[in-house]
Coordinates of C-alpha atoms in Angstrom, one line a residue:
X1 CA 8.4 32.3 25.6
X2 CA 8.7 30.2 22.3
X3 CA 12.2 29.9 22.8
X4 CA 11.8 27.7 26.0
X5 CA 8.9 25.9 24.8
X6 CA 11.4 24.9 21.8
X7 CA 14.2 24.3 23.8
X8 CA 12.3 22.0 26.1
X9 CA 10.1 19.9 23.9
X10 CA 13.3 19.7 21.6
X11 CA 15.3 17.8 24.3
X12 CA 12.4 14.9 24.7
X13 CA 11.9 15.1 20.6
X14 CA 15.8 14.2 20.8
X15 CA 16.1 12.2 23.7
X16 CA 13.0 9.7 22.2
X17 CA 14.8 9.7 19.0
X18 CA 18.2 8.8 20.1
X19 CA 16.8 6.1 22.4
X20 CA 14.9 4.4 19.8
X21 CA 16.2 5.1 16.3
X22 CA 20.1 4.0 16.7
X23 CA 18.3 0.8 18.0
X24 CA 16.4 0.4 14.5
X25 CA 19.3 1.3 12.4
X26 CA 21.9 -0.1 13.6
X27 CA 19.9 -3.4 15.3
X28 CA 17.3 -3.9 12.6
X29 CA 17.6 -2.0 9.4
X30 CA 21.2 -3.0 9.7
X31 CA 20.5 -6.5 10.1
X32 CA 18.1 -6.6 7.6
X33 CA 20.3 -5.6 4.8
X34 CA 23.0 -7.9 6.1
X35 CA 20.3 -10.9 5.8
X36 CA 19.2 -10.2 2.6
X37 CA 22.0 -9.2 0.6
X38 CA 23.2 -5.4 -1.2
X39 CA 21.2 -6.9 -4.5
X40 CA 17.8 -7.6 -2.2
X41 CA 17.9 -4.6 -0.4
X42 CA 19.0 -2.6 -3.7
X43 CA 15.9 -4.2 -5.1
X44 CA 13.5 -2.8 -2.0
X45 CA 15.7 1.0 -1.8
X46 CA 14.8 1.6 -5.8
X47 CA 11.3 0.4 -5.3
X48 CA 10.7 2.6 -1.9
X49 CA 12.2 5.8 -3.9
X50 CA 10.2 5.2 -6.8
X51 CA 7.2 5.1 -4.5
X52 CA 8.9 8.7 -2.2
X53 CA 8.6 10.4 -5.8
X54 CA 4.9 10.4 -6.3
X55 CA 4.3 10.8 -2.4
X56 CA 3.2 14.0 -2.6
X57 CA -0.2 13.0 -4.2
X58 CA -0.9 11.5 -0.9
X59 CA -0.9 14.9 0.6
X60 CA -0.7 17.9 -1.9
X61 CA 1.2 19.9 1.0
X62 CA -2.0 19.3 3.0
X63 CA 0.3 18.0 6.1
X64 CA 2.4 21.3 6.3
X65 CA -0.5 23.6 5.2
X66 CA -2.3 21.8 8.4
X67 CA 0.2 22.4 11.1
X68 CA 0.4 26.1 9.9
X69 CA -3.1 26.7 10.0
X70 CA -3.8 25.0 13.1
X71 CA -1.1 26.5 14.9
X72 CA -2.2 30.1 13.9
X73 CA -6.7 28.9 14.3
X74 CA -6.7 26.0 16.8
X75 CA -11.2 26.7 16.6
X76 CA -11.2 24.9 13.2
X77 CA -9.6 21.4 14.3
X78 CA -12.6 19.5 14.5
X79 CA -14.1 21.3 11.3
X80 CA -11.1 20.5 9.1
X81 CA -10.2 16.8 10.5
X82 CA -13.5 15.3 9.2
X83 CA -13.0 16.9 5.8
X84 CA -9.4 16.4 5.7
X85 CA -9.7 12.9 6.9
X86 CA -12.2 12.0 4.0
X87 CA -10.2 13.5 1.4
X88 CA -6.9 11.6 2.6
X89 CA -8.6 8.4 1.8
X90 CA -9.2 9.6 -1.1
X91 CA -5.6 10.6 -2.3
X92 CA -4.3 7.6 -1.3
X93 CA -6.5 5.9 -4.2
X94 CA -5.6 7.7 -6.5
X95 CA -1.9 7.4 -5.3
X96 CA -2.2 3.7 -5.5
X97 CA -3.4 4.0 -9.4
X98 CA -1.0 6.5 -10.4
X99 CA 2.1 4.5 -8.7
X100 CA 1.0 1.1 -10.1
X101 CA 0.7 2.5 -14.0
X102 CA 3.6 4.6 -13.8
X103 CA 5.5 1.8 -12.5
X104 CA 4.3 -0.3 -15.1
X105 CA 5.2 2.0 -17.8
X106 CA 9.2 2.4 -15.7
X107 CA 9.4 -1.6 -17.0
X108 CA 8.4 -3.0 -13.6
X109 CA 6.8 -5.8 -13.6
X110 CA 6.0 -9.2 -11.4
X111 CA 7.9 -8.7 -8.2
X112 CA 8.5 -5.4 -8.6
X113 CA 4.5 -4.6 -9.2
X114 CA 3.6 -6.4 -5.7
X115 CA 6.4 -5.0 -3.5
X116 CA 5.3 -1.5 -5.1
X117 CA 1.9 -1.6 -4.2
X118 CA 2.5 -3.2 -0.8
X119 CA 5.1 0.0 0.1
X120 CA 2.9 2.8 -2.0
X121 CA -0.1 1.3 1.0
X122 CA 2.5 1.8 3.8
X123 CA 3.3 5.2 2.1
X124 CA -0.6 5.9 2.5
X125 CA -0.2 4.6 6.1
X126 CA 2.4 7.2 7.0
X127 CA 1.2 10.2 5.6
X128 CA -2.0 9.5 7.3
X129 CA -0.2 9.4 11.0
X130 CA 1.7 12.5 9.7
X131 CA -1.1 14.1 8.5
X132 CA -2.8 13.1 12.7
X133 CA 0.6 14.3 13.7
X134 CA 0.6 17.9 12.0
X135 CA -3.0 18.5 14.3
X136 CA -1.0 17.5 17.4
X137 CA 1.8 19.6 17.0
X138 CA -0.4 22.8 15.9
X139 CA -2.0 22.3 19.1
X140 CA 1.8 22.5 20.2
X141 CA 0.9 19.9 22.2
X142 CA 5.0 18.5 21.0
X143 CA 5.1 16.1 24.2
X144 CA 2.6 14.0 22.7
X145 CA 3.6 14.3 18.8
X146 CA 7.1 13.2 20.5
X147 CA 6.1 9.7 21.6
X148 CA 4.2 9.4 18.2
X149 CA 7.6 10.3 16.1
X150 CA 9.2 7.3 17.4
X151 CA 5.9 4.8 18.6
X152 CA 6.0 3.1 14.7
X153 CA 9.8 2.6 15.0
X154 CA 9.3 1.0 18.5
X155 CA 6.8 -1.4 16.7
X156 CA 9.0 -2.3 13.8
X157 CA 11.7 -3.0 16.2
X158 CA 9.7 -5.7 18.5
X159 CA 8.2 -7.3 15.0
X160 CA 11.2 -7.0 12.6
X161 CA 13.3 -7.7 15.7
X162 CA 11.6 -11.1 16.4
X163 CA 11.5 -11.9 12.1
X164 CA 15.5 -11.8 11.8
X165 CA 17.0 -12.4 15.3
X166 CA 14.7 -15.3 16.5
X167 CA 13.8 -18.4 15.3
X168 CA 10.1 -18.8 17.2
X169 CA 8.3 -17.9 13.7
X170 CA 10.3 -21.0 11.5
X171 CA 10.4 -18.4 8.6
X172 CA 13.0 -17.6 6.5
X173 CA 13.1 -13.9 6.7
X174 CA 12.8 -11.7 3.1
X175 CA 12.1 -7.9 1.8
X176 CA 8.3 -9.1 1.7
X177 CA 8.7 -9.5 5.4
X178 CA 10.2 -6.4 5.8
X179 CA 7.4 -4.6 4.3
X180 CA 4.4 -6.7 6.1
X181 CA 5.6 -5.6 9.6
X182 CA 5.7 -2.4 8.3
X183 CA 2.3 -2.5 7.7
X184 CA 1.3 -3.8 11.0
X185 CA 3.4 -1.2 12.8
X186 CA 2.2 1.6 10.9
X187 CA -1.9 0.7 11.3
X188 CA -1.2 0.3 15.2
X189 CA 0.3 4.0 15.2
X190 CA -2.6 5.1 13.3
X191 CA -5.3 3.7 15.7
X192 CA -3.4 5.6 18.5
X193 CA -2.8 8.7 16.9
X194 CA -6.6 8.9 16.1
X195 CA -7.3 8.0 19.5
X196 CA -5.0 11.2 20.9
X197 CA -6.4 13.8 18.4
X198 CA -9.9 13.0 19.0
X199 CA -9.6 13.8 22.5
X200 CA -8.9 17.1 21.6
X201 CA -11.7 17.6 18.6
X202 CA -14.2 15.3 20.1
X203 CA -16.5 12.8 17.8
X204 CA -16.3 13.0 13.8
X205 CA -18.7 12.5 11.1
X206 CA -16.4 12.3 7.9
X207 CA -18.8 13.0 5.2
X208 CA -18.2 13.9 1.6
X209 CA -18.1 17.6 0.6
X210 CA -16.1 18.1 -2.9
X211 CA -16.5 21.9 -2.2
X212 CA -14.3 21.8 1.4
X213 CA -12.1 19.6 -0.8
X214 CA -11.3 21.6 -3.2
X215 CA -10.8 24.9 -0.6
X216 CA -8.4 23.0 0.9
X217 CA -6.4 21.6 -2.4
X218 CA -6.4 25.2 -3.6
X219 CA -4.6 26.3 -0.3
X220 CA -2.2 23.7 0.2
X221 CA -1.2 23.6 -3.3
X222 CA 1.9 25.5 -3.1
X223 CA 3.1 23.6 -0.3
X224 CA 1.8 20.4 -2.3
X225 CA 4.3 21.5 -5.3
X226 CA 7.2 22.2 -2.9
X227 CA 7.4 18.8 -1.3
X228 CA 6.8 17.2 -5.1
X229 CA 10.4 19.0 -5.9
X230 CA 11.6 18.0 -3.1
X231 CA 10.8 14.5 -2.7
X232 CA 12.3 14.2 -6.3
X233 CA 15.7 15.8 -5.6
X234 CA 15.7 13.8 -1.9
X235 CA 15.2 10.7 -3.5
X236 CA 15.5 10.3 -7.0
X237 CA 19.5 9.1 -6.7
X238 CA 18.6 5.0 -6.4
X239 CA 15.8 5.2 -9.3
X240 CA 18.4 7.1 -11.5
X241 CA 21.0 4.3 -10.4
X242 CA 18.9 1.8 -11.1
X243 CA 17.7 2.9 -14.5
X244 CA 20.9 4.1 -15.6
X245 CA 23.3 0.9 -15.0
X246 CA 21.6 -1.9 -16.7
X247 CA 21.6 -5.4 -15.0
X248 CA 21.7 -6.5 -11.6
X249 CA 24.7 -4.2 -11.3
X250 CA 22.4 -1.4 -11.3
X251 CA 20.5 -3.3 -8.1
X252 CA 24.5 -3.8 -6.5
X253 CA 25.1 -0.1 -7.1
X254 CA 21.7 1.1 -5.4
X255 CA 22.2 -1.4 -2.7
X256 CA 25.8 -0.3 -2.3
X257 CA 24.7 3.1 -2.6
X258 CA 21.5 2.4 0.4
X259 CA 24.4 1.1 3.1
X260 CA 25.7 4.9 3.0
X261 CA 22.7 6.6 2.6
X262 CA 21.6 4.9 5.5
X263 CA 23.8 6.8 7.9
X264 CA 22.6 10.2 6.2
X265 CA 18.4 9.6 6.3
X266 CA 19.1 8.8 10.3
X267 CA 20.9 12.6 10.2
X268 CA 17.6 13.6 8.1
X269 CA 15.4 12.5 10.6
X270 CA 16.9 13.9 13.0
X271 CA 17.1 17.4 11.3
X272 CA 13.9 17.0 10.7
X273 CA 12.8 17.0 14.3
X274 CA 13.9 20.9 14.5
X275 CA 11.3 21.5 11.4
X276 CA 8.7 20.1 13.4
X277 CA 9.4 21.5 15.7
X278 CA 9.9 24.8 14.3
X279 CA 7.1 25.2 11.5
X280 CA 4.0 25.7 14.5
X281 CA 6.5 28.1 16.5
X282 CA 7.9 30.1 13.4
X283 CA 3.9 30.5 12.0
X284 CA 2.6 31.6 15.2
X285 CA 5.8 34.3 16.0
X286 CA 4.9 35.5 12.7
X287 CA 1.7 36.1 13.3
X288 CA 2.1 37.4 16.4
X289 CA 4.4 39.5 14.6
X290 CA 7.1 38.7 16.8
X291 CA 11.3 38.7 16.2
X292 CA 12.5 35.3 15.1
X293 CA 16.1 36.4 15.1
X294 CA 17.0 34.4 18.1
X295 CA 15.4 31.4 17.9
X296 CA 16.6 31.4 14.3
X297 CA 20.3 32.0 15.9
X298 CA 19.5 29.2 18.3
X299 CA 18.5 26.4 16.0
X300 CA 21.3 27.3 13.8
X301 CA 23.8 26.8 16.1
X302 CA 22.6 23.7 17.2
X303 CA 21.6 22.0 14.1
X304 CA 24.6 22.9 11.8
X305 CA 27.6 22.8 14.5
X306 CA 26.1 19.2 15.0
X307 CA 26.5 18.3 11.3
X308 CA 29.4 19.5 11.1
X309 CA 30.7 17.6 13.7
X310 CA 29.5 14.0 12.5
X311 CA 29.8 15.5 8.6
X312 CA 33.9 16.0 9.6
X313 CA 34.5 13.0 12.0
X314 CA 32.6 10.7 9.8
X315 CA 34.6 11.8 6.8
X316 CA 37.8 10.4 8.9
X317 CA 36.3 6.7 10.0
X318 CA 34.1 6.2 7.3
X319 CA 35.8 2.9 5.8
X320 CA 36.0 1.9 9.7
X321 CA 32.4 2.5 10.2
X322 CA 31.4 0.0 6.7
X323 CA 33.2 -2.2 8.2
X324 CA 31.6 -2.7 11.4
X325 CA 28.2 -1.9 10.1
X326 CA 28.5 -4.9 7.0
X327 CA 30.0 -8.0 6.4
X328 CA 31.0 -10.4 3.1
X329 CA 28.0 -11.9 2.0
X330 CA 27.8 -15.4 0.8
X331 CA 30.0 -16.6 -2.4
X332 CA 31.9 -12.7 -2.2
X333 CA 35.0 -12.8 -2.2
X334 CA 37.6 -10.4 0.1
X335 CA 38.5 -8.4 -2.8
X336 CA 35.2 -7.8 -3.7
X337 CA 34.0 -6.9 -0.1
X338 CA 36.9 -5.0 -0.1
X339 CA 35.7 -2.8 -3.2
X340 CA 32.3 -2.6 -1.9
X341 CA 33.2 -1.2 1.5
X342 CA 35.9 1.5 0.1
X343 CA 33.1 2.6 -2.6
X344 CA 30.7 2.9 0.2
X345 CA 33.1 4.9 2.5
X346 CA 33.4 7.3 -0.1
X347 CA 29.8 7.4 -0.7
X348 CA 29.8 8.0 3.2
X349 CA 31.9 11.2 3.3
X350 CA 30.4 12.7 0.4
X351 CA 26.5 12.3 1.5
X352 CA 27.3 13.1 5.0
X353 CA 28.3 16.4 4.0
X354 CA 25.1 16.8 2.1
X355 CA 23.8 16.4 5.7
X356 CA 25.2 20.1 7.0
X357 CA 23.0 21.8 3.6
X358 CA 20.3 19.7 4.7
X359 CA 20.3 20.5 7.9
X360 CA 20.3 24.1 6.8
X361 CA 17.6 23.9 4.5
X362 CA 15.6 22.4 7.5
X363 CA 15.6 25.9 9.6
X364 CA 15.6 27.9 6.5
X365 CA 12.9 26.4 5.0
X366 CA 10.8 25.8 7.5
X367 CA 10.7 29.5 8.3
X368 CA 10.1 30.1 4.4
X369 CA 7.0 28.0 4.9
X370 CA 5.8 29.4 7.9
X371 CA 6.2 32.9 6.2
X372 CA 4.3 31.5 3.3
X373 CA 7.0 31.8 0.8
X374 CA 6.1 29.6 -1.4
X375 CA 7.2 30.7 -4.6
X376 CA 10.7 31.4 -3.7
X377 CA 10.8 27.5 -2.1
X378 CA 9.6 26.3 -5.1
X379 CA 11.7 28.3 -7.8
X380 CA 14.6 27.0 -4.9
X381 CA 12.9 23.2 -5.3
X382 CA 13.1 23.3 -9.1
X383 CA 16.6 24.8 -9.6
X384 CA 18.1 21.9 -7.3
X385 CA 15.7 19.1 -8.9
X386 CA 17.2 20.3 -12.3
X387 CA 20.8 20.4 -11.0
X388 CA 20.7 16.6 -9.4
X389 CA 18.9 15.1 -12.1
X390 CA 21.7 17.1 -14.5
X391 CA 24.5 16.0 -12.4
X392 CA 23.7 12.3 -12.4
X393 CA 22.9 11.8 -15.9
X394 CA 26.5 13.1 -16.5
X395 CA 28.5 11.0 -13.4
X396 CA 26.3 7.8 -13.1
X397 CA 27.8 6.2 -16.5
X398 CA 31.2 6.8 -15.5
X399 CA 31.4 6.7 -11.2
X400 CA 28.2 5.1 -11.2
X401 CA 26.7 5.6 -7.8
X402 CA 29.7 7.6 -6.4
X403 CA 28.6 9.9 -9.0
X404 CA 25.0 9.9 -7.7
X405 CA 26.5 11.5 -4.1
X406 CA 28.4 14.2 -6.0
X407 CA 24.9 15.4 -7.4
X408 CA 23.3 14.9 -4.0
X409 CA 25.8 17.2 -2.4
X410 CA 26.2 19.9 -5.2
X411 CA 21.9 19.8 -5.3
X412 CA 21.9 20.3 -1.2
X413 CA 24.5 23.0 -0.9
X414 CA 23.2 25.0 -3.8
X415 CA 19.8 24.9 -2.2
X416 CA 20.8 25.6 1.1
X417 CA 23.0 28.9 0.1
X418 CA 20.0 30.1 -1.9
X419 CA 17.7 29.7 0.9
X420 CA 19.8 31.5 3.2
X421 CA 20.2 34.8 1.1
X422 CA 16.0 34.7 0.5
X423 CA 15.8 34.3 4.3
X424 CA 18.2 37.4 4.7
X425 CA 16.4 39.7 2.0
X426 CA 12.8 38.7 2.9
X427 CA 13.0 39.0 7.2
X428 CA 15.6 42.2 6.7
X429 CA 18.0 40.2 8.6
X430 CA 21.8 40.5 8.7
X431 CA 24.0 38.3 8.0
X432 CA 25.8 36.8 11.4
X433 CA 29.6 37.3 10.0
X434 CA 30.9 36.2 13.8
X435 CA 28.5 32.6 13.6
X436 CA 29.6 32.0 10.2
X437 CA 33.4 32.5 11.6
X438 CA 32.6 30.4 14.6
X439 CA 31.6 27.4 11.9
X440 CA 34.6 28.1 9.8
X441 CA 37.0 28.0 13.4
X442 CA 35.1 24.7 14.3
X443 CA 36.0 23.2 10.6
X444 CA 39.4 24.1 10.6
X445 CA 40.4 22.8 14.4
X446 CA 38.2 20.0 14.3
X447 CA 39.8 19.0 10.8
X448 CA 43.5 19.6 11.8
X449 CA 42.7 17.1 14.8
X450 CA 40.9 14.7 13.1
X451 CA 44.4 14.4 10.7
X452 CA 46.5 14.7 13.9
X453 CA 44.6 11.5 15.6
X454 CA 44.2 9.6 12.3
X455 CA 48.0 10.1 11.6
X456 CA 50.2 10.3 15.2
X457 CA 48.1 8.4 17.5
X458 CA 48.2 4.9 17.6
X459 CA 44.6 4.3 18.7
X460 CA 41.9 1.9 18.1
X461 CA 39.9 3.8 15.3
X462 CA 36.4 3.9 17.5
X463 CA 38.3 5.3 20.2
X464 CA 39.5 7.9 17.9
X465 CA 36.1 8.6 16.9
X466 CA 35.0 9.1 20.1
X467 CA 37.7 11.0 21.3
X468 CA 37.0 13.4 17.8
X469 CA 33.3 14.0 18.9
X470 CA 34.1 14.6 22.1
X471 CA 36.6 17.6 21.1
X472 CA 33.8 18.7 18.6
X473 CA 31.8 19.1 21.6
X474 CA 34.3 20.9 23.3
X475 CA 35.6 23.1 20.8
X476 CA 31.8 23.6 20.0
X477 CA 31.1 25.0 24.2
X478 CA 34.5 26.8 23.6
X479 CA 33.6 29.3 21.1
X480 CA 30.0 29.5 22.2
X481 CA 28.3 27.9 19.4
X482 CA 26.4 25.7 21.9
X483 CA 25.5 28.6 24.6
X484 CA 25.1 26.8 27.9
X485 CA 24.3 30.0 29.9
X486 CA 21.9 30.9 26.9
X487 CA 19.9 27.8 27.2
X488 CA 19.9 27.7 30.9
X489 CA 18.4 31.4 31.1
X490 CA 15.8 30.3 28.4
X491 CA 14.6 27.5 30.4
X492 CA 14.6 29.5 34.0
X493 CA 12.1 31.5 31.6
X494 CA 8.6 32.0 33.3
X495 CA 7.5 33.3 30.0
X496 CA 5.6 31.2 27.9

């Protein structure tokens, strides 16, 4: 039964992910931003969008057009990873031409050339183990793509780790840095990844065959113009920042701007485990011809009572949470420390509610891809690219990058609602009026005691955070939006 397969390979995916990844955010990302400054890391965060915007020539949708495929005709592995392999390579020269004279023609220049090529080669690097990845997990073989989601952050974390909290090296620790060890991590992850998909395909000749090529461009196309929208509208805020606010204020504002957004790309990848979760599973159930309605149910009930948990309680602590995670920099002064953290706080509770659509369009999207639905996603893609980019050019100027989480938020929801009414009218399903009131009872207790601890409890504020998520969780069992006797006669399942 697909439902225990999810449910079981979604609690390693998670368990991994919260093992490792609060240890690179918080212990090394963290740190890293604290060692070089908002400006420096401003700097690296405009840089590293500008790069995420032309990602998709790295790919052309040929990642999520792979794990459908091989989920649905496992016999054509091994015909498709020599082909695909070659043609990768490929991309990512013409990726690194495009980036480096499109970023010369944006005014960067210097600096700002090197550290672009150096991240557009780790960008190459990572959609090449996502690309390995996308085989793994059409083989559903999800144990293994597990370890693999979170082996390059273990990396980074032993590397970057020694760079900024040990002395052994004698260097003094920069963004360059930052980016070499990304490097390293990213090719060592690579050379296992290979290793685990061709045990399954056996030996490969990669050979040059522009006819397979193009077959395969043609066919992912769609998906390679849905993830171009998207990558824009995901992460065109810094560049617009950046651009739009001239000076070194525009690298402050980005870098202010990166210490919220932080908090919000850990949700995303952690959504994002549910998507990869979900694409092989939604495309074989399809093709099976089987009812999706309760595994649809299921993941929505996990994924968006979740955000809306952290989404609320965040918006309650998120000037305590700054200030633990950052601390006055050299030469600034308290009342400019003071401005930084209360603009970043709001930053904070605007993006993280960005993080409930987001986690919405993750289910409902997925299952738009894995029903082929590629025109709806991409009129969806366009709409919310037009709105963002809209919505900043009007609020940048005046609430500078404040403004830029407004159009974040109003880009996300809009796509998210739209996406849920085409997943209604194409799959004939009805709308779940006692889920949606479940969400809307969780919002409005969870809310009134969130304003109940903040104002009549005298409490140390993580306490109170704690205590918060905890009654989230609890409110969350009490209702039945997390359906213990549902998941535990899932997993008693012999099905499979």
């Amino acid at each position: 039964m697909m439902q225990k397969k999810f449910v079981k390979n979604l609690a390693l995916i998670l368990f991994l992910n919260l093992l490792v990844k609060p240890i690179w955010i918080f212990g090394i990302d963290l740190k890293v931003q604290n060692v070089v400054g908002p400006e420096e890391y401003g700097f690296y965060t405009a840089i590293f969008s500008f790069s995420y915007l032309f990602y998709i020539l790295l790919d052309l949708g040929i990642t999520n057009f792979n794990n459908r495929n091989i989920a649905q005709n496992a016999q054509l592995l091994r015909k498709h990873l020599a082909g695909i392999g070659t043609l990768k390579v490929l991309l990512g020269v013409f990726y690194a031409v495009i980036i480096i004279l499109f970023g010369y023609l944006w005014g960067y220049r210097g600096r700002e050339l090197y550290i672009l090529m150096w991240v557009g080669f780790n960008q190459f690097l990572l959609s090449f183990i996502l690309y390995l990845r996308s085989n793994i997990s059409g083989l559903l073989l999800f144990k293994t793509d597990s370890f693999l989601s979170v082996l390059d952050r273990v990396l980074m974390i032993f590397i970057v780790g020694v760079l900024v909290w040990t002395t052994i090296l004698g260097i003094r620790f920069s963004i360059e840095w930052f980016v070499y060890s990304q490097t390293l991590a990213y090719i060592i992850t690579i050379a296992i990844a290979i290793t685990a998909v061709l045990r399954k395909s056996g030996r490969l000749k990669f050979h040059w065959n522009p006819a397979f090529f193009i077959v395969i461009i043609r066919r992912s196309l769609p998906f390679a113009l849905l993830a171009l929208l998207m990558s824009f509208y995901n992460r065109i805020d810094p560049v617009l920042i950046k651009k739009l606010i001239p000076g070194d204020l525009g690298d402050y504002q980005a870098g202010v701007y990166a210490q919220a957004f932080r908090l919000l790309d850990a949700g995303q990848n952690f959504a994002l485990l549910f998507s990869v979760l979900l694409l092989p599973i939604f495309s074989k159930m399809i093709k099976d011809g089987k009812s999706i309605n309760n595994i649809v149910r299921l993941s929505s009930s996990i994924l968006i009572t979740g955000s809306l948990i952290i989404a609320i309680t965040s918006s309650f602590f998120a000037s305590d949470i700054m200030n633990l995670m950052y601390h006055p920099f050299e030469n600034e002064t308290a009342a400019q420390f003071s401005l930084r953290i209360q603009q970043s706080s709001i930053i904070l509770s605007i993006l993280m509610f960005s993080f409930v659509a987001i986690s919405s369009n993750y289910i409902f999207g997925t299952l738009l891809t894995a029903n082929k639905s590629m025109k709806s996603l991409n009129l969806i893609a366009l709409m919310s690219l037009i709105l963002n980019v809209v919505v900043n050019l009007l609020l940048i100027p005046s609430f500078m990058a404040v403004g830029s989480a407004w159009a974040s938020l109003i880009a996300q929801s809009s796509s998210a609602i739209i996406q849920l009414w085409v997943v209604l009218k194409i799959f004939r399903m009805k709308a779940d009026y006692l889920l949606v009131f479940k969400f809307l009872t969780l919002i409005l207790l969870l809310a009134g005691l969130g304003y109940g601890i903040k104002n009549y409890f005298d409490l140390y504020w993580l306490n109170s955070m704690i205590m918060m998520l905890g009654a989230g969780l609890i409110i969350s069992f009490g209702i039945r939006l997390f359906d213990i006797r549902g998941l535990i006669s899932i997993l008693k399942s012999d099905e499979m």
